[in-house]
Short mmCIF file of C-alpha atoms in Angstrom, two decimals:
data_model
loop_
_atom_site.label_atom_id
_atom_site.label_comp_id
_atom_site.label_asym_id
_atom_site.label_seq_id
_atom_site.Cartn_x
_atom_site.Cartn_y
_atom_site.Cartn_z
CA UNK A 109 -4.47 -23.50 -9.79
CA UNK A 110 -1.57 -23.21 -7.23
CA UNK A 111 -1.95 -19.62 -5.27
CA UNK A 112 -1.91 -18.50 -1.29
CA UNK A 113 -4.64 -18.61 0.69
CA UNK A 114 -5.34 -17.87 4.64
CA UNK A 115 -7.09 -20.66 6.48
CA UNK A 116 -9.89 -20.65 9.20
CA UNK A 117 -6.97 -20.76 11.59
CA UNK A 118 -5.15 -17.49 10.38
CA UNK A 119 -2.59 -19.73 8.59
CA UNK A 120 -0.93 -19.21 5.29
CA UNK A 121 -0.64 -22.50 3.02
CA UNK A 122 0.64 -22.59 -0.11
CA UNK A 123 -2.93 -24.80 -2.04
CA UNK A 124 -3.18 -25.98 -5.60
CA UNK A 125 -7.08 -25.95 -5.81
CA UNK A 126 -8.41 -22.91 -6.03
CA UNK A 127 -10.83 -22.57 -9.24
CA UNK A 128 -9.50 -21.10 -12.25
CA UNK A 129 -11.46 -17.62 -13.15
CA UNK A 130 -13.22 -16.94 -16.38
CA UNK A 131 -13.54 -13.52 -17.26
CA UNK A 132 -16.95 -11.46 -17.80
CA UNK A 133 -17.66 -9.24 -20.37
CA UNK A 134 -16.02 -5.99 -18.52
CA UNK A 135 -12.86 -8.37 -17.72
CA UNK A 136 -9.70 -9.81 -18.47
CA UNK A 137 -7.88 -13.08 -17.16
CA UNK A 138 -4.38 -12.09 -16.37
CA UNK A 139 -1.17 -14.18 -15.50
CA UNK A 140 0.17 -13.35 -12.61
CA UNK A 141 3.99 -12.65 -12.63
CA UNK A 142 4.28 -10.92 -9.28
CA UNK A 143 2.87 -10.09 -5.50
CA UNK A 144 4.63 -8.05 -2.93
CA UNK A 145 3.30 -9.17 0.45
CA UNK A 146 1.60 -6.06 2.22
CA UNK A 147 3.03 -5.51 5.72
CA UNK A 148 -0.19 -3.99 6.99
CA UNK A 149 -3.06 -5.50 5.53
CA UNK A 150 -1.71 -8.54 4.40
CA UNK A 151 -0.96 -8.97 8.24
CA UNK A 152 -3.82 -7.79 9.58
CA UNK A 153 -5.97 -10.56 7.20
CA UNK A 154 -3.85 -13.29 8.77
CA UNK A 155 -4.40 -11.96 12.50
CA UNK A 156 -8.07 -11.83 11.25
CA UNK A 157 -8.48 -7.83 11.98
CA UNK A 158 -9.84 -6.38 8.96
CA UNK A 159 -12.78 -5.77 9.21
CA UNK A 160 -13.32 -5.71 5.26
CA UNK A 161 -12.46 -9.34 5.29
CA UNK A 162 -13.78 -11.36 7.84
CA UNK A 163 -14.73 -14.84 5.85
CA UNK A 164 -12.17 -17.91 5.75
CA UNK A 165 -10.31 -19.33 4.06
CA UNK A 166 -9.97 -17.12 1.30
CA UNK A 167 -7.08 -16.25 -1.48
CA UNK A 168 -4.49 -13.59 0.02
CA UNK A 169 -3.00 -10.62 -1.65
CA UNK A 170 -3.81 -7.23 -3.00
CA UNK A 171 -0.28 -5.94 -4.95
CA UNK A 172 -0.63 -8.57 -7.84
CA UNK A 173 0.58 -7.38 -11.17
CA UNK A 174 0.51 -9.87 -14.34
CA UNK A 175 -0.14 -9.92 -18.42
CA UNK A 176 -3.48 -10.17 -20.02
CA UNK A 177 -3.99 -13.44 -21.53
CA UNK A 178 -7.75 -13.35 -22.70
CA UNK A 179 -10.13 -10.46 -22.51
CA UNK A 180 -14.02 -9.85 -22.23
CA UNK A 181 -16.02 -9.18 -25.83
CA UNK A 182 -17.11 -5.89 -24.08
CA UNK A 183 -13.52 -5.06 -22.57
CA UNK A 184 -12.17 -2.26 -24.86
CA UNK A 185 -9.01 0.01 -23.07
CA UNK A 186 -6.95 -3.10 -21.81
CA UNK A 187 -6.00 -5.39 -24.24
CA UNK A 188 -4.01 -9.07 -24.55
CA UNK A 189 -0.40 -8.57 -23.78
CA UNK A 190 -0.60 -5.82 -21.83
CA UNK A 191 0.66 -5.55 -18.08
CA UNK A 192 -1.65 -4.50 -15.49
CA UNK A 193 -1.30 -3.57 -11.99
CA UNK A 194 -4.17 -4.84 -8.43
CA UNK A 195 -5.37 -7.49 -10.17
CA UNK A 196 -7.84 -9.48 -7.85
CA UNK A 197 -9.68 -12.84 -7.70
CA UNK A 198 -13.46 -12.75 -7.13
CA UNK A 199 -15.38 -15.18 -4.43
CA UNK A 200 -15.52 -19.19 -5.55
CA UNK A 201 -17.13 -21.44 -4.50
CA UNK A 202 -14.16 -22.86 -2.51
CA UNK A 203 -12.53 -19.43 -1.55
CA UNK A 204 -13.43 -16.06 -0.87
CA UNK A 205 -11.60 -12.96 -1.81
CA UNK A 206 -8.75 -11.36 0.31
CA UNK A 207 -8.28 -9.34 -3.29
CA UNK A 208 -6.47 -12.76 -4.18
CA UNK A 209 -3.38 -11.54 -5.84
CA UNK A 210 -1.12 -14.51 -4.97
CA UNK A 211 -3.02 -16.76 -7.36
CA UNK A 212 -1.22 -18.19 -10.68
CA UNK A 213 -4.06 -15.87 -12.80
CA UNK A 214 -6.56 -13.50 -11.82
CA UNK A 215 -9.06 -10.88 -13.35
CA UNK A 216 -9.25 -7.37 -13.99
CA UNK A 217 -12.01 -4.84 -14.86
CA UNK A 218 -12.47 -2.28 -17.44
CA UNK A 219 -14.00 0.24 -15.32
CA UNK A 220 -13.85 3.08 -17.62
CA UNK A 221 -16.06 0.71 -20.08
CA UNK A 222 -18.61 -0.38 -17.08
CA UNK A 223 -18.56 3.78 -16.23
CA UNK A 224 -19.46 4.45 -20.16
CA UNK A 225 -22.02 1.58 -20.31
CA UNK A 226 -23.90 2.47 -17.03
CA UNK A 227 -22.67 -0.68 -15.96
CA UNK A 228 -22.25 -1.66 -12.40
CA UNK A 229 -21.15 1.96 -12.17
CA UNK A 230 -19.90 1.71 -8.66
CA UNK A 231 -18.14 -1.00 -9.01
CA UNK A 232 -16.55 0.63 -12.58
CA UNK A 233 -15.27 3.46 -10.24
CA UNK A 234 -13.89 0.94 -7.83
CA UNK A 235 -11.91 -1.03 -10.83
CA UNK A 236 -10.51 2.51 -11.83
CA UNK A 237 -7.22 1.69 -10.02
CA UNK A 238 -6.55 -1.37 -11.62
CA UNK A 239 -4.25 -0.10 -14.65
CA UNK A 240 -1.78 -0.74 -17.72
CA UNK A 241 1.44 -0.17 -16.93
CA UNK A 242 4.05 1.24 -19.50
CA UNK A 243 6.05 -1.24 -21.14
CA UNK A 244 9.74 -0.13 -19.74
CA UNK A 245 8.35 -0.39 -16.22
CA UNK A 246 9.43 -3.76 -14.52
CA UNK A 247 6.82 -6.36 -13.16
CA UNK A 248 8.74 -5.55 -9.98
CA UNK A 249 8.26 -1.75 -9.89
CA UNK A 250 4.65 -2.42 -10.95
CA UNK A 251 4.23 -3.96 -8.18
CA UNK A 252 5.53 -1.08 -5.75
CA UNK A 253 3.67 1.71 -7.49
CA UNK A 254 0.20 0.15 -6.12
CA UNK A 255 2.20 0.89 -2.22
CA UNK A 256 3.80 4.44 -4.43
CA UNK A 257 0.44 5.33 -5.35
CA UNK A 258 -1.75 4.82 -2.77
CA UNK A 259 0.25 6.93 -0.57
CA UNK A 260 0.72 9.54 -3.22
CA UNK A 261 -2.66 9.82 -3.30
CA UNK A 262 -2.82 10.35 0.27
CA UNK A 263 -0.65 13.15 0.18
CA UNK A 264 -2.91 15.23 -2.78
CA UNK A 265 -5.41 14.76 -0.29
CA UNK A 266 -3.70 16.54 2.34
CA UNK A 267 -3.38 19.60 0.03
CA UNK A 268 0.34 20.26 1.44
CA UNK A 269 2.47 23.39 0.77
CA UNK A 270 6.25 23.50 -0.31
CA UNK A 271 7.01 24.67 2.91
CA UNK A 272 5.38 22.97 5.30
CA UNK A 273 7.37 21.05 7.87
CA UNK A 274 6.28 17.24 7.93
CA UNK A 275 7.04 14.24 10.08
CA UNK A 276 6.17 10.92 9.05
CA UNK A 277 5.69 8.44 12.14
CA UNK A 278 6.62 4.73 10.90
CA UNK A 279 9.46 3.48 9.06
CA UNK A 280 8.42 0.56 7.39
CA UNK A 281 7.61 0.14 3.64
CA UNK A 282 4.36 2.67 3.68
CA UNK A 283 6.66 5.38 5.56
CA UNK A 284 9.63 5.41 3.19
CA UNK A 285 7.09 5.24 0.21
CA UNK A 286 5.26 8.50 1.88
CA UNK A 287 8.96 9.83 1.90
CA UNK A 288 9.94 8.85 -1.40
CA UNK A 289 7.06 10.56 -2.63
CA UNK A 290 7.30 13.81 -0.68
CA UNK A 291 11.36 14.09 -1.96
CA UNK A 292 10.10 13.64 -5.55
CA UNK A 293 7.11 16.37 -5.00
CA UNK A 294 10.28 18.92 -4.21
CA UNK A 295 9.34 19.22 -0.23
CA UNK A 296 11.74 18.96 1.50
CA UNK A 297 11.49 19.39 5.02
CA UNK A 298 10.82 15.88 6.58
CA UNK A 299 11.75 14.26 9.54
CA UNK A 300 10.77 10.14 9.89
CA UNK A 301 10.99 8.89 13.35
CA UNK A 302 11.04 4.82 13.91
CA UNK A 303 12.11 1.51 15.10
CA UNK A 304 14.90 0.31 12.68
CA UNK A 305 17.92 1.42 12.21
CA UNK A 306 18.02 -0.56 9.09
CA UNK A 307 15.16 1.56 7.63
CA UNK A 308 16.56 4.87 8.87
CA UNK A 309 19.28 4.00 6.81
CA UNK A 310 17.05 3.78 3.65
CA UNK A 311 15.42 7.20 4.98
CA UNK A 312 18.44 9.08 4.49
CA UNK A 313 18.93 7.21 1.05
CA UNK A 314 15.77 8.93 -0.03
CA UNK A 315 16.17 12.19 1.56
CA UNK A 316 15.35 12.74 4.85
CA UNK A 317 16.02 15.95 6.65
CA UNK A 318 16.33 14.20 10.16
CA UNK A 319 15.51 10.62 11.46
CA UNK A 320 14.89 9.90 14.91
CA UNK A 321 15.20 6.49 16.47
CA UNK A 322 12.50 5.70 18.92
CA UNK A 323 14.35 3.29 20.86
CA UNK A 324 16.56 6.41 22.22
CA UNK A 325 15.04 8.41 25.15
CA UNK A 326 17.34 11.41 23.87
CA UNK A 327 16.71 10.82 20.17
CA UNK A 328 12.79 10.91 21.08
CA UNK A 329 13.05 13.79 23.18
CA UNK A 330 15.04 15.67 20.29
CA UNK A 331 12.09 15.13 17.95
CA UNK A 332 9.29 16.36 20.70
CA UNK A 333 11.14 20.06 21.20
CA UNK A 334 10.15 20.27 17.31
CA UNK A 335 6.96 22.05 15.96
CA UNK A 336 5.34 20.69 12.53
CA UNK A 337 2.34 21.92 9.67
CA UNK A 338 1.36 17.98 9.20
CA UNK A 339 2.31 14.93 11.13
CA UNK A 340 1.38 11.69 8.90
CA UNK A 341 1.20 8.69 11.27
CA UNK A 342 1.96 5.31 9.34
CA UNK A 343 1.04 3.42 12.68
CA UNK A 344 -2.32 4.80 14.26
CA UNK A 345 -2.52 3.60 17.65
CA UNK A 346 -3.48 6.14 20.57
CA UNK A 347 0.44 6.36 21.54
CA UNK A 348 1.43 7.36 17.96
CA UNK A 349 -1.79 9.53 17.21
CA UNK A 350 -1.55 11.78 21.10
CA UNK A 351 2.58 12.19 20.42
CA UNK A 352 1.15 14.28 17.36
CA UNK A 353 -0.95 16.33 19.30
CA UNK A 354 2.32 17.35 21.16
CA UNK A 355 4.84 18.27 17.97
CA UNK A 356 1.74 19.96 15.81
CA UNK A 357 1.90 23.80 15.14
CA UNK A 358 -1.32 25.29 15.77
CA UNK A 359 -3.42 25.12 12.74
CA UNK A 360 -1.33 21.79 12.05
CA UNK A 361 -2.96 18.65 10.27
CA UNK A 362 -2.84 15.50 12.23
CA UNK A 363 -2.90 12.84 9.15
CA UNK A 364 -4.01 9.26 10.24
CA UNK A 365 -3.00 6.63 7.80
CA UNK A 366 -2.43 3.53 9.82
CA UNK A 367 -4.87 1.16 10.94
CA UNK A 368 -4.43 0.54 14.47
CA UNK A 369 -6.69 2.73 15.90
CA UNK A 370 -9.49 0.11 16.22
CA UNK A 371 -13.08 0.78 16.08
CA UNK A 372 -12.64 4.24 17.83
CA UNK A 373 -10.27 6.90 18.01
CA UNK A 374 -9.24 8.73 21.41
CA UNK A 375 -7.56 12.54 21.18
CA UNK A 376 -6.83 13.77 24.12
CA UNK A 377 -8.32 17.34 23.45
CA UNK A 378 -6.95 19.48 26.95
CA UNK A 379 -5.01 22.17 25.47
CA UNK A 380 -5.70 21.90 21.76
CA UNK A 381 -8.33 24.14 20.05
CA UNK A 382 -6.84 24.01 16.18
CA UNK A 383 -5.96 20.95 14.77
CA UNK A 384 -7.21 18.72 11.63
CA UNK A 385 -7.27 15.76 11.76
CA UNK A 386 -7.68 13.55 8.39
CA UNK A 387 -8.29 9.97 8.14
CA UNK A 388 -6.67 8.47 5.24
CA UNK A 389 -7.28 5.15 5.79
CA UNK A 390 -8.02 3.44 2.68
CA UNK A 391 -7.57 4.46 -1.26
CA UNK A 392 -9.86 6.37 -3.02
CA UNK A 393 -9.36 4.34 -6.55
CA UNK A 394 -10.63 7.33 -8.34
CA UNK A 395 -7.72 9.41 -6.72
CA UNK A 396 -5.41 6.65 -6.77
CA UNK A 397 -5.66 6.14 -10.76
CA UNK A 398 -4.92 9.81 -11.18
CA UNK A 399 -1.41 9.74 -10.07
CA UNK A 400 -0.42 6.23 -11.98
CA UNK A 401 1.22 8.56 -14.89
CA UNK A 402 2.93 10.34 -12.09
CA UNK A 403 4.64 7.95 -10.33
CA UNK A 404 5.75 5.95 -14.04
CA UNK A 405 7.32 8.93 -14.61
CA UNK A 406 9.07 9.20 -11.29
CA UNK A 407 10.26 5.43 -11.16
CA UNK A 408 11.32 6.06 -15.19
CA UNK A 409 13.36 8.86 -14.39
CA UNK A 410 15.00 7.70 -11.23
CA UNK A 411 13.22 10.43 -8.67
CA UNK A 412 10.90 7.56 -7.19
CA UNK A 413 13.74 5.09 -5.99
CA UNK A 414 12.25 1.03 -5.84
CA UNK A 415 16.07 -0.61 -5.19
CA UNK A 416 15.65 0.76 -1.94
CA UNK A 417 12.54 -0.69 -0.93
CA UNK A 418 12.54 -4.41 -2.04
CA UNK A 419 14.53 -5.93 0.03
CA UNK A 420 13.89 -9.76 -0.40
CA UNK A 421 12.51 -12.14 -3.29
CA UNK A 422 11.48 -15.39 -3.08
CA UNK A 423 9.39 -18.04 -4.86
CA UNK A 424 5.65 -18.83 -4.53
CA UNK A 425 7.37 -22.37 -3.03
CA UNK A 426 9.52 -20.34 -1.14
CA UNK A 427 6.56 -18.03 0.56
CA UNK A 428 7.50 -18.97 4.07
CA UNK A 429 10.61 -17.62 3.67
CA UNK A 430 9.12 -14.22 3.14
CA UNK A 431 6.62 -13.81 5.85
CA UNK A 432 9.08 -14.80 8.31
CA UNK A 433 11.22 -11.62 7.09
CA UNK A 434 8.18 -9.75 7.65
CA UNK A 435 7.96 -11.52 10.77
CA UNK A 436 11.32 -11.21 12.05
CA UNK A 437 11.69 -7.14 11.15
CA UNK A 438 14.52 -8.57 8.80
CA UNK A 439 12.95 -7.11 5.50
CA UNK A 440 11.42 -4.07 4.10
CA UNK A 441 8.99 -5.05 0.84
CA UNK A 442 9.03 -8.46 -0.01
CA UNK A 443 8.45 -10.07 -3.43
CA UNK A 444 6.59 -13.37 -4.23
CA UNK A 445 8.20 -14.13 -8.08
CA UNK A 446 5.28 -16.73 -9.67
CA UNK A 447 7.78 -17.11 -13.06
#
């Protein structure tokens, strides 16, 4: 079957030979209809600097979202016809797994069943994020809630308060969805700072108290005479993570979401005695599947706004097209259409 993989190389080719799945007993084959490329990891797999996935070539994608075709005689909460959201591809014996959303079908797991049947347990609670979506919500906005959730879920673990004050460093597509997710939680004092002005365009669309552009010396400066309760960095490189040791209130949480900060993290300490700082590097699927009802309800009744983030669709033929927006700082979310 035709999907995306990433060769030995770090090149993306479009290949029409990568093994068709059959399900287990715990899973379902599902037809893709959708993948939004992932500006962070997706990248980082093709620059070969995730550590998670480090064998090539292997299928690309993690924010797949398709219909049940066929399920597994022991599979018994998803069900033919239904949509489901992170659907993945396992290992072949041609390809290894970067998730491998951007294949024409994948698989997903009943991990509630696998939980109930003592099952592979762990890897039950790892399948918990991989969900039915309702039937009014688009393939399209199914595929945005895995970015939607993922960060809400980030934010629940932060335990924040209605009036904190919050600035979120990074405006691409994980920034805005942190945003979109704080304005539909009813908190409302946040600031974004970034690169685009495109995007801080789209911040104010979802509403921003105050953007800062960090291309502007006086803009920048503007944003360090400020104090805030939780700085969420989107980027994570030393630069990013010691400018939030500067703007923190003491007491303040210093929230580490990006993935640039390598294989160690440097704080310069001098002057700081209360800070936390949180990593919230990667989904907890167990957390993440508690706020899918959440964030259905937000994108149903328009507080969670999806226009605003997709910016560009294209064919699985057309692929190229959309990692060179990526590329070029031209889009926001891009979506790969496989119907």
């Amino acid at each position: 079957m035709k999907g995306l993989i990433v060769d030995e190389q770090g090149c993306v080719r479009l290949v029409n030979d990568i093994p068709f799945p059959e399900p287990g007993d715990y899973e379902a084959l599902v037809k893709v209809e959708c993948c939004m490329i992932c500006n962070g990891t997706d990248m980082e797999i093709i620059q070969k600097k995730l550590e998670e996935t480090t064998r090539y070539p292997l299928v690309l994608g993690h924010e797949g979202v398709g219909v049940v075709v066929k399920t597994g005689k022991k599979v018994r909460n998803i069900k033919v016809g239904d949509r489901v959201l992170r659907v993945s591809l396992p290992d072949s014996e041609k390809y290894y797994s970067g998730w491998g959303s951007f294949a024409e079908y994948a698989i997903v797991k009943d991990g509630k069943a696998m939980i109930e049947d003592h099952v592979d347990v762990q890897e039950g609670y790892g399948a918990l994020s991989q969900q039915v979506v309702d039937k009014d919500i688009t393939p399209e906005q199914a595929s945005l809630m895995i970015t939607l959730k993922e960060t809400c879920s980030a934010l629940r673990r932060i335990q924040l308060k209605e009036t904190d004050q919050i600035l979120i460093v990074g405006d691409g597509p994980v920034g805005l969805s942190f945003l979109n997710n704080l304005n539909y939680m009813g908190i409302k004092n946040v600031d974004l700072i970034g690169n685009r002005k495109m995007s801080l365009e789209v911040a104010h669309n979802l509403g921003v108290r105050d953007t800062f552009w960090n291309k502007d010396e006086e803009d920048k400066a503007r944003m360090l005479t400020k104090k805030y309760d939780v700085y969420i960095d989107t980027v994570g490189n030393k630069s990013t993570i010691t400018q939030g040791t500067r703007v923190l209130c003491e007491d303040g949480i210093l929230a580490i979401y990006g993935l640039r900060t390598g294989d160690e993290l440097s704080v310069p300490i001098k002057g700081i005695r209360n800070i936390t700082i949180k990593m919230l590097q990667w989904p907890i699927p167990i957390e993440e599947e508690k706020t899918h009802n959440y964030i259905q309800e937000g994108i149903r009744c328009g507080k969670l706004k999806t226009k605003e983030l997709i910016t560009h669709r294209f064919s699985l033929d057309n692929y190229e097209s959309g990692f060179l927006a990526i590329q070029n700082k031209k889009a926001l979310k891009v979506n790969i259409l496989f119907s």
